[in-house]
Amino acid sequence: MDLVKIRNLNLKELSEHILAVGYPKFRAKQIFAWQNQKLVQSFNEMTNLPKSLIEYLNKNFILQTLTVQKKLTSKDGNTIKFLYKLSDDNLIESVIMKYNYGYSVCVSTQVGCKMGCKFCSSGADRFVRNLEPAEILEQVIIAQKLVQQRVGHMVLMGIGEPLDNFDNVVKFISLITNEDGLNISGRNISISTSGLVDKIYKLAELDLNCTLSVSLHAPNNELRSKLMPVNNRWNLEKLMQACRFYFRKTGRRISFEYIMINNLNDTTKQSNELAKLIKGYPTHVNLIPINSGSPTDFKPSTAKDIKTFKQNLEELGVNVTVRRTLGADINAACGQLKKKEVRR
Ligand code: SF4
């Protein structure tokens, strides 16, 4: 019999289970706290539980399903990248980054990805399967245990398209924001998407209080369709309509990610197009120089071009920042470490 991943259960489901096998409900709360707050790695460490319950848990559940296959720390010590092995031997990655406001974890949501974005190492991999809520949660728990400090921020921007694994991602958000769990505020969670319009509407209706982070990367349909095949299914007009709906429904400003690629999407004309595309409601643009480990021969825009692009956007009233490139020395971009390991 396959053991159940206990971290897939929310507190209500765990309570029902514990009651059904003859233990009082408060035991479920104790187990939930051990696994999510005290971050133990085995049921035997749950010292305030009766021995019989620990035996029951060991026979029926599994607590930790990820094993750290590789851990790389950047030279400045601010970025740690993990390569994890899942219980079925598949590999995923996550990254923990230190900012002046504290630690943030970037988690994967799928093994491989169906979206096929041309600039992405994960997009070049075939899709294998969705991650379960417990497998996403464990990436945060292991990272937090390692740095021995609270991780207060989280981005779903690792391997995979989070909204393509909708139900598991939503359950994971409910687990991680639970006040008896890691209790990370929804306001500090960014869910990225390459532009799955139908799922953006669905997410807006749930009002999880999370930031929606849309990977834009091009200001017109012609270029975006070349970089991101998803644009052939949902073009920019449909995507912008969905983003406006998300803002109206949740009151949360939309964050647009824009990878800067030399001589491809970094001209002044393109910054004008971008400003026009997103005008009229609260947004934020993150400019990201493309990582040099991209599977294509794309090169990052020059510092001068990035500065000009940013200045032009600012003059047009756009809220814009350039993202600090963290961990380039440890292949911190999504999918690069896994690829290296698989090749090896
Ligand atoms: S950028 Fe994100 S959505 Fe696109 S292929 Fe990579 S992992 Fe998938």
Short mmCIF file of C-alpha atoms and ligand atoms in Angstrom, two decimals:
data_model
loop_
_atom_site.label_atom_id
_atom_site.label_comp_id
_atom_site.label_asym_id
_atom_site.label_seq_id
_atom_site.Cartn_x
_atom_site.Cartn_y
_atom_site.Cartn_z
CA MET A 1 0.00 0.00 0.00
CA ASP A 2 1.32 3.47 -0.93
CA LEU A 3 1.84 5.74 2.04
CA VAL A 4 -0.19 8.97 2.00
CA LYS A 5 1.82 12.21 1.84
CA ILE A 6 0.59 13.78 5.07
CA ARG A 7 1.46 17.31 3.95
CA ASN A 8 -1.16 16.97 1.19
CA LEU A 9 -3.85 17.13 3.89
CA ASN A 10 -5.17 20.40 5.24
CA LEU A 11 -5.99 20.68 8.93
CA LYS A 12 -9.66 19.84 8.40
CA GLU A 13 -8.84 16.68 6.42
CA LEU A 14 -6.21 15.63 8.95
CA SER A 15 -8.62 16.23 11.87
CA GLU A 16 -11.31 14.09 10.20
CA HIS A 17 -8.79 11.31 9.64
CA ILE A 18 -7.42 11.42 13.20
CA LEU A 19 -10.96 11.42 14.66
CA ALA A 20 -11.95 8.49 12.45
CA VAL A 21 -9.12 6.35 13.82
CA GLY A 22 -10.05 7.10 17.43
CA TYR A 23 -7.85 10.01 18.54
CA PRO A 24 -9.10 13.41 19.72
CA LYS A 25 -9.13 16.29 17.24
CA PHE A 26 -6.44 18.31 19.03
CA ARG A 27 -3.90 15.64 18.03
CA ALA A 28 -4.33 16.73 14.41
CA LYS A 29 -3.43 20.30 15.35
CA GLN A 30 -0.33 19.03 17.16
CA ILE A 31 0.75 16.99 14.12
CA PHE A 32 0.08 19.94 11.79
CA ALA A 33 2.24 22.22 13.97
CA TRP A 34 5.08 19.68 14.14
CA GLN A 35 5.18 19.25 10.40
CA ASN A 36 4.69 22.88 9.38
CA GLN A 37 6.07 25.02 12.19
CA LYS A 38 8.60 22.91 14.05
CA LEU A 39 9.70 21.44 10.72
CA VAL A 40 10.53 17.93 11.98
CA GLN A 41 11.64 15.32 9.47
CA SER A 42 10.07 12.24 11.04
CA PHE A 43 6.97 11.32 13.04
CA ASN A 44 9.25 9.95 15.81
CA GLU A 45 10.29 13.53 16.61
CA MET A 46 6.68 14.48 17.50
CA THR A 47 7.36 13.97 21.16
CA ASN A 48 4.00 15.06 22.59
CA LEU A 49 2.05 12.37 20.68
CA PRO A 50 1.17 8.97 22.18
CA LYS A 51 3.40 6.15 20.99
CA SER A 52 0.47 4.35 19.39
CA LEU A 53 -0.36 7.38 17.26
CA ILE A 54 3.26 7.74 16.13
CA GLU A 55 3.19 4.06 15.11
CA TYR A 56 -0.06 4.63 13.24
CA LEU A 57 1.41 7.63 11.39
CA ASN A 58 4.55 5.69 10.46
CA LYS A 59 2.43 2.85 9.05
CA ASN A 60 0.08 5.01 7.02
CA PHE A 61 1.74 8.29 6.10
CA ILE A 62 4.98 9.70 4.78
CA LEU A 63 6.24 13.05 6.05
CA GLN A 64 9.18 14.02 3.86
CA THR A 65 9.18 13.01 0.22
CA LEU A 66 11.90 15.26 -1.23
CA THR A 67 15.60 14.53 -0.86
CA VAL A 68 18.25 17.15 -1.52
CA GLN A 69 20.29 15.90 -4.47
CA LYS A 70 22.46 18.98 -4.77
CA LYS A 71 22.78 22.32 -2.99
CA LEU A 72 24.76 25.20 -4.46
CA THR A 73 25.46 28.51 -2.73
CA SER A 74 26.37 31.63 -4.72
CA LYS A 75 29.69 33.33 -4.00
CA ASP A 76 28.01 36.20 -2.16
CA GLY A 77 26.03 33.70 -0.06
CA ASN A 78 22.71 35.37 -0.91
CA THR A 79 21.33 32.63 -3.16
CA ILE A 80 21.07 28.92 -2.51
CA LYS A 81 19.83 26.62 -5.20
CA PHE A 82 18.42 23.16 -4.46
CA LEU A 83 18.09 20.23 -6.79
CA TYR A 84 15.56 17.82 -5.26
CA LYS A 85 14.83 14.21 -6.06
CA LEU A 86 11.15 13.27 -5.79
CA SER A 87 9.96 9.87 -4.58
CA ASP A 88 9.61 8.72 -8.22
CA ASP A 89 13.21 9.86 -8.99
CA ASN A 90 12.16 12.91 -10.99
CA LEU A 91 14.19 16.07 -10.38
CA ILE A 92 12.98 19.58 -9.59
CA GLU A 93 14.63 22.79 -8.46
CA SER A 94 14.01 25.63 -6.09
CA VAL A 95 15.95 28.68 -4.99
CA ILE A 96 16.12 30.62 -1.75
CA MET A 97 17.21 34.23 -2.01
CA LYS A 98 18.17 36.73 0.66
CA TYR A 99 16.84 40.25 0.17
CA ASN A 100 16.95 43.24 2.49
CA TYR A 101 13.36 42.46 3.53
CA GLY A 102 14.19 38.81 4.37
CA TYR A 103 14.19 35.45 2.64
CA SER A 104 12.14 34.54 -0.40
CA VAL A 105 11.77 31.08 -1.93
CA CYS A 106 11.12 30.37 -5.59
CA VAL A 107 9.37 27.01 -5.97
CA SER A 108 8.66 24.62 -8.85
CA THR A 109 5.12 23.45 -9.49
CA GLN A 110 5.57 20.79 -12.19
CA VAL A 111 8.14 18.29 -13.44
CA GLY A 112 8.91 19.79 -16.85
CA CYS A 113 6.55 22.22 -18.53
CA LYS A 114 4.14 22.19 -21.49
CA MET A 115 4.48 25.85 -22.39
CA GLY A 116 7.66 25.71 -24.48
CA CYS A 117 8.83 29.31 -23.96
CA LYS A 118 11.83 29.69 -26.25
CA PHE A 119 14.13 31.34 -23.70
CA CYS A 120 13.54 28.84 -20.89
CA SER A 121 15.53 25.73 -19.96
CA SER A 122 12.43 24.09 -18.43
CA GLY A 123 10.38 24.82 -21.53
CA ALA A 124 12.83 22.70 -23.51
CA ASP A 125 12.07 19.74 -21.20
CA ARG A 126 9.11 17.47 -21.80
CA PHE A 127 6.27 17.71 -19.31
CA VAL A 128 6.23 14.73 -16.93
CA ARG A 129 3.69 15.45 -14.19
CA ASN A 130 2.18 17.96 -11.80
CA LEU A 131 3.65 18.34 -8.34
CA GLU A 132 1.38 17.54 -5.42
CA PRO A 133 0.72 20.25 -2.78
CA ALA A 134 3.04 18.44 -0.32
CA GLU A 135 5.88 18.44 -2.85
CA ILE A 136 5.58 22.20 -3.38
CA LEU A 137 5.26 22.83 0.37
CA GLU A 138 8.35 20.78 1.21
CA GLN A 139 10.50 23.02 -1.00
CA VAL A 140 9.67 25.92 1.34
CA ILE A 141 10.00 23.86 4.51
CA ILE A 142 13.44 22.46 3.63
CA ALA A 143 14.73 25.90 2.61
CA GLN A 144 13.43 27.45 5.83
CA LYS A 145 15.00 24.72 7.91
CA LEU A 146 18.33 25.28 6.20
CA VAL A 147 18.53 29.04 6.81
CA GLN A 148 17.03 28.68 10.31
CA GLN A 149 15.01 31.81 9.71
CA ARG A 150 11.47 32.50 8.77
CA VAL A 151 10.83 32.67 5.04
CA GLY A 152 8.24 35.41 4.60
CA HIS A 153 7.98 35.67 0.82
CA MET A 154 7.41 33.20 -1.95
CA VAL A 155 7.26 33.18 -5.72
CA LEU A 156 5.84 30.37 -7.84
CA MET A 157 8.29 30.87 -10.68
CA GLY A 158 10.42 27.72 -10.72
CA ILE A 159 9.94 24.84 -13.14
CA GLY A 160 6.40 24.60 -14.52
CA GLU A 161 3.39 26.77 -15.27
CA PRO A 162 1.64 27.14 -11.88
CA LEU A 163 -1.81 27.74 -13.35
CA ASP A 164 -1.54 24.55 -15.40
CA ASN A 165 -1.47 22.72 -12.04
CA PHE A 166 -4.35 24.81 -10.75
CA ASP A 167 -6.01 22.68 -8.05
CA ASN A 168 -2.74 21.56 -6.44
CA VAL A 169 -1.35 25.10 -6.45
CA VAL A 170 -4.53 26.49 -4.88
CA LYS A 171 -4.41 23.82 -2.18
CA PHE A 172 -0.73 24.55 -1.58
CA ILE A 173 -1.55 28.28 -1.12
CA SER A 174 -4.26 27.40 1.40
CA LEU A 175 -1.78 25.17 3.29
CA ILE A 176 1.02 27.68 3.39
CA THR A 177 -1.17 30.63 4.39
CA ASN A 178 -2.88 28.65 7.17
CA GLU A 179 -2.21 30.28 10.53
CA ASP A 180 -1.48 26.88 12.07
CA GLY A 181 0.96 26.19 9.25
CA LEU A 182 3.80 28.33 7.87
CA ASN A 183 1.40 31.29 7.94
CA ILE A 184 2.91 33.17 4.98
CA SER A 185 0.71 36.10 4.05
CA GLY A 186 -1.02 35.85 0.67
CA ARG A 187 0.20 39.41 0.03
CA ASN A 188 3.77 38.07 0.01
CA ILE A 189 3.06 35.33 -2.52
CA SER A 190 3.46 35.83 -6.27
CA ILE A 191 1.87 33.37 -8.65
CA SER A 192 3.41 33.58 -12.09
CA THR A 193 1.79 32.64 -15.34
CA SER A 194 2.80 32.62 -18.96
CA GLY A 195 -0.75 33.75 -19.71
CA LEU A 196 -3.35 31.01 -19.17
CA VAL A 197 -6.29 33.35 -19.53
CA ASP A 198 -9.03 30.92 -18.46
CA LYS A 199 -7.14 30.18 -15.23
CA ILE A 200 -6.52 33.87 -14.49
CA TYR A 201 -10.32 34.37 -14.40
CA LYS A 202 -10.69 31.33 -12.17
CA LEU A 203 -7.96 32.53 -9.82
CA ALA A 204 -9.49 36.00 -9.59
CA GLU A 205 -12.78 34.49 -8.42
CA LEU A 206 -10.98 32.70 -5.55
CA ASP A 207 -9.54 35.99 -4.25
CA LEU A 208 -6.49 34.43 -2.55
CA ASN A 209 -4.98 37.88 -1.99
CA CYS A 210 -1.86 36.87 -3.94
CA THR A 211 -0.01 38.90 -6.55
CA LEU A 212 -0.45 37.79 -10.14
CA SER A 213 2.82 37.95 -11.99
CA VAL A 214 2.41 37.74 -15.75
CA SER A 215 5.34 36.78 -17.97
CA LEU A 216 4.96 39.24 -20.83
CA HIS A 217 8.39 39.45 -22.46
CA ALA A 218 7.13 41.13 -25.65
CA PRO A 219 4.90 44.16 -26.28
CA ASN A 220 3.14 42.87 -29.42
CA ASN A 221 1.57 39.62 -30.61
CA GLU A 222 4.00 39.04 -33.44
CA LEU A 223 7.07 38.87 -31.21
CA ARG A 224 5.30 37.27 -28.25
CA SER A 225 4.01 34.39 -30.38
CA LYS A 226 7.57 33.71 -31.49
CA LEU A 227 8.87 33.66 -27.91
CA MET A 228 5.88 32.10 -26.15
CA PRO A 229 3.64 29.63 -28.02
CA VAL A 230 0.88 30.23 -25.42
CA ASN A 231 0.28 33.56 -27.19
CA ASN A 232 -1.18 31.67 -30.15
CA ARG A 233 -3.90 30.36 -27.85
CA TRP A 234 -4.50 33.54 -25.85
CA ASN A 235 -3.21 36.71 -27.49
CA LEU A 236 -2.24 39.94 -25.73
CA GLU A 237 -5.71 41.49 -26.04
CA LYS A 238 -7.30 38.51 -24.25
CA LEU A 239 -4.50 38.44 -21.70
CA MET A 240 -4.83 42.16 -20.91
CA GLN A 241 -8.60 41.80 -20.48
CA ALA A 242 -8.03 38.99 -17.98
CA CYS A 243 -5.40 41.03 -16.09
CA ARG A 244 -7.78 43.97 -15.79
CA PHE A 245 -10.46 41.61 -14.50
CA TYR A 246 -8.01 40.22 -11.92
CA PHE A 247 -7.26 43.74 -10.72
CA ARG A 248 -10.94 44.75 -10.56
CA LYS A 249 -11.86 41.59 -8.66
CA THR A 250 -8.96 41.48 -6.18
CA GLY A 251 -7.67 45.06 -5.97
CA ARG A 252 -4.14 43.65 -6.37
CA ARG A 253 -1.90 45.40 -8.89
CA ILE A 254 -0.54 43.16 -11.64
CA SER A 255 3.17 42.54 -11.95
CA PHE A 256 4.53 42.09 -15.48
CA GLU A 257 7.81 40.25 -16.00
CA TYR A 258 9.79 41.35 -19.04
CA ILE A 259 12.99 39.53 -19.95
CA MET A 260 15.42 41.87 -21.68
CA ILE A 261 16.96 40.26 -24.78
CA ASN A 262 19.60 42.06 -26.78
CA ASN A 263 18.30 43.48 -30.10
CA LEU A 264 15.02 41.60 -29.82
CA ASN A 265 12.62 43.28 -27.38
CA ASP A 266 14.63 46.18 -25.96
CA THR A 267 14.13 49.15 -28.30
CA THR A 268 12.51 52.49 -27.42
CA LYS A 269 9.69 51.72 -29.86
CA GLN A 270 9.00 48.51 -27.92
CA SER A 271 9.01 50.32 -24.58
CA ASN A 272 6.40 52.72 -26.02
CA GLU A 273 4.29 49.73 -27.10
CA LEU A 274 4.65 48.17 -23.67
CA ALA A 275 3.56 51.34 -21.85
CA LYS A 276 0.50 51.60 -24.11
CA LEU A 277 -0.41 47.96 -23.60
CA ILE A 278 -0.57 48.09 -19.80
CA LYS A 279 -1.78 51.64 -19.21
CA GLY A 280 -4.85 52.62 -17.21
CA TYR A 281 -4.65 50.59 -14.00
CA PRO A 282 -2.07 49.82 -11.27
CA THR A 283 0.73 47.67 -12.62
CA HIS A 284 4.40 47.10 -12.08
CA VAL A 285 6.99 46.04 -14.65
CA ASN A 286 10.01 43.97 -13.69
CA LEU A 287 12.80 44.12 -16.25
CA ILE A 288 15.01 41.03 -16.11
CA PRO A 289 18.22 40.77 -18.12
CA ILE A 290 18.01 37.29 -19.65
CA ASN A 291 20.27 34.75 -17.99
CA SER A 292 23.17 33.79 -20.23
CA GLY A 293 22.39 30.06 -19.73
CA SER A 294 19.25 30.32 -21.88
CA PRO A 295 18.81 27.34 -24.29
CA THR A 296 18.93 29.69 -27.30
CA ASP A 297 21.69 32.08 -28.29
CA PHE A 298 19.77 35.03 -26.84
CA LYS A 299 22.04 37.53 -25.13
CA PRO A 300 21.09 39.88 -22.33
CA SER A 301 20.43 43.51 -23.29
CA THR A 302 23.26 45.89 -22.58
CA ALA A 303 23.17 47.92 -19.36
CA LYS A 304 22.76 51.07 -21.48
CA ASP A 305 19.75 49.67 -23.37
CA ILE A 306 18.12 48.50 -20.15
CA LYS A 307 18.59 51.95 -18.62
CA THR A 308 17.10 53.69 -21.67
CA PHE A 309 14.17 51.25 -21.79
CA LYS A 310 13.47 51.81 -18.10
CA GLN A 311 13.77 55.59 -18.30
CA ASN A 312 11.38 55.71 -21.22
CA LEU A 313 8.82 53.60 -19.37
CA GLU A 314 9.14 55.87 -16.32
CA GLU A 315 8.59 58.95 -18.45
CA LEU A 316 5.42 57.31 -19.76
CA GLY A 317 4.19 56.81 -16.18
CA VAL A 318 5.01 53.11 -15.77
CA ASN A 319 6.08 51.76 -12.40
CA VAL A 320 9.23 49.84 -13.28
CA THR A 321 12.24 48.19 -11.63
CA VAL A 322 15.19 46.19 -12.92
CA ARG A 323 15.46 42.89 -11.11
CA ARG A 324 18.75 42.21 -9.43
CA THR A 325 20.34 39.15 -11.04
CA LEU A 326 20.96 36.68 -8.23
CA GLY A 327 22.95 33.49 -8.37
CA ALA A 328 24.15 33.60 -11.98
CA ASP A 329 27.28 31.69 -10.83
CA ILE A 330 25.11 28.75 -9.69
CA ASN A 331 22.74 28.46 -12.68
CA ALA A 332 19.91 30.01 -10.69
CA ALA A 333 17.58 30.45 -13.67
CA CYS A 334 14.70 28.00 -13.80
CA GLY A 335 15.65 24.53 -15.05
CA GLN A 336 19.35 25.11 -15.64
CA LEU A 337 20.70 23.09 -12.72
CA LYS A 338 18.40 20.16 -13.45
CA LYS A 339 19.49 20.14 -17.07
CA LYS A 340 23.15 20.11 -16.06
CA GLU A 341 22.57 17.24 -13.64
CA VAL A 342 20.60 15.15 -16.15
CA ARG A 343 23.34 15.64 -18.76
CA ARG A 344 25.95 14.61 -16.22
S1 SF4 B 1 9.07 30.22 -18.59
FE1 SF4 B 1 7.72 29.14 -17.15
S2 SF4 B 1 5.90 28.69 -18.42
FE2 SF4 B 1 7.54 29.17 -19.87
S3 SF4 B 1 8.45 27.17 -20.36
FE3 SF4 B 1 9.62 28.03 -18.64
S4 SF4 B 1 8.68 27.14 -16.83
FE4 SF4 B 1 7.24 26.89 -18.50
#
